[in-house]
Amino acid sequence: MKIGIIFGGRSKEREISFAGGRTVYDNLNKSFFEPVPLFVDSFGNLVLLNWEFIYKGSIRDFYPPVDYLPTSQHEFQIYLESMG
């Protein structure tokens, strides 16, 4: 049975939700359930996520995708809403 794990969100607490989603995934009995990771970005958009991304250090490490960011002299990712 598929079960959605929703994490992230519009709140500034989205990093805590991100960590909570990882904890749920780690402790879910996968012999009974097939977890489906659903990330909610800071604009409220639902993003189907690959599980490899939940083991990144923070949301900024995978979202927004680098391909969507403007060219910058800085070598770090930002939160999408910071782009204006």
XYZ file of C-alpha atoms in Angstrom:
84
model
C 0.000 0.000 0.000
C 1.360 3.416 -0.940
C 1.499 6.011 1.802
C 2.372 9.663 1.268
C 4.857 11.345 3.563
C 4.334 15.099 3.297
C 7.033 17.451 4.553
C 8.422 20.945 3.980
C 5.897 23.763 3.646
C 5.542 27.519 3.631
C 6.590 27.973 7.244
C 10.122 28.920 8.263
C 10.014 25.625 10.201
C 10.211 23.618 6.951
C 13.694 22.297 7.801
C 12.248 20.702 10.956
C 9.443 19.201 8.872
C 12.079 17.943 6.417
C 13.919 16.164 9.258
C 10.597 14.759 10.521
C 9.782 13.359 7.081
C 13.139 11.593 7.036
C 12.425 10.099 10.477
C 9.013 8.830 9.336
C 10.598 7.283 6.235
C 13.345 5.593 8.265
C 10.876 4.086 10.732
C 8.070 3.105 8.347
C 7.600 -0.652 7.979
C 8.431 -0.983 4.297
C 7.226 -4.577 4.175
C 3.674 -3.181 4.555
C 3.941 0.302 3.029
C 5.510 1.907 -0.021
C 6.462 5.454 1.032
C 5.823 8.283 -1.437
C 7.800 11.455 -0.573
C 5.806 14.643 -1.158
C 7.737 17.848 -0.581
C 5.829 21.135 -0.194
C 7.952 24.104 -1.254
C 7.783 27.593 0.249
C 5.085 28.595 -2.265
C 2.830 25.652 -1.386
C 3.647 23.629 -4.518
C 3.653 19.858 -4.104
C 6.776 18.157 -5.484
C 7.143 14.390 -5.858
C 10.657 13.756 -4.568
C 13.184 10.963 -4.983
C 14.134 9.504 -1.607
C 17.823 10.090 -2.227
C 17.157 13.788 -1.574
C 15.871 13.318 1.986
C 19.380 12.384 3.067
C 20.799 15.724 1.948
C 21.835 18.039 4.766
C 19.062 20.565 4.210
C 16.375 21.576 1.740
C 18.778 24.060 0.128
C 20.969 21.139 -0.926
C 18.358 19.944 -3.437
C 15.681 22.617 -3.917
C 15.328 24.630 -6.036
C 17.192 22.557 -8.621
C 20.435 24.237 -9.672
C 19.189 24.340 -13.281
C 16.463 26.808 -12.245
C 18.754 29.245 -10.453
C 20.111 32.336 -12.188
C 23.840 32.451 -12.867
C 25.645 33.803 -9.812
C 29.170 34.349 -8.582
C 28.167 32.630 -5.324
C 28.586 28.882 -5.017
C 25.676 28.174 -2.687
C 21.981 27.576 -3.115
C 19.305 29.844 -1.743
C 15.683 29.437 -0.776
C 13.485 29.977 -3.814
C 11.497 32.823 -2.232
C 14.756 34.776 -1.783
C 14.940 35.233 -5.557
C 12.139 37.798 -5.464
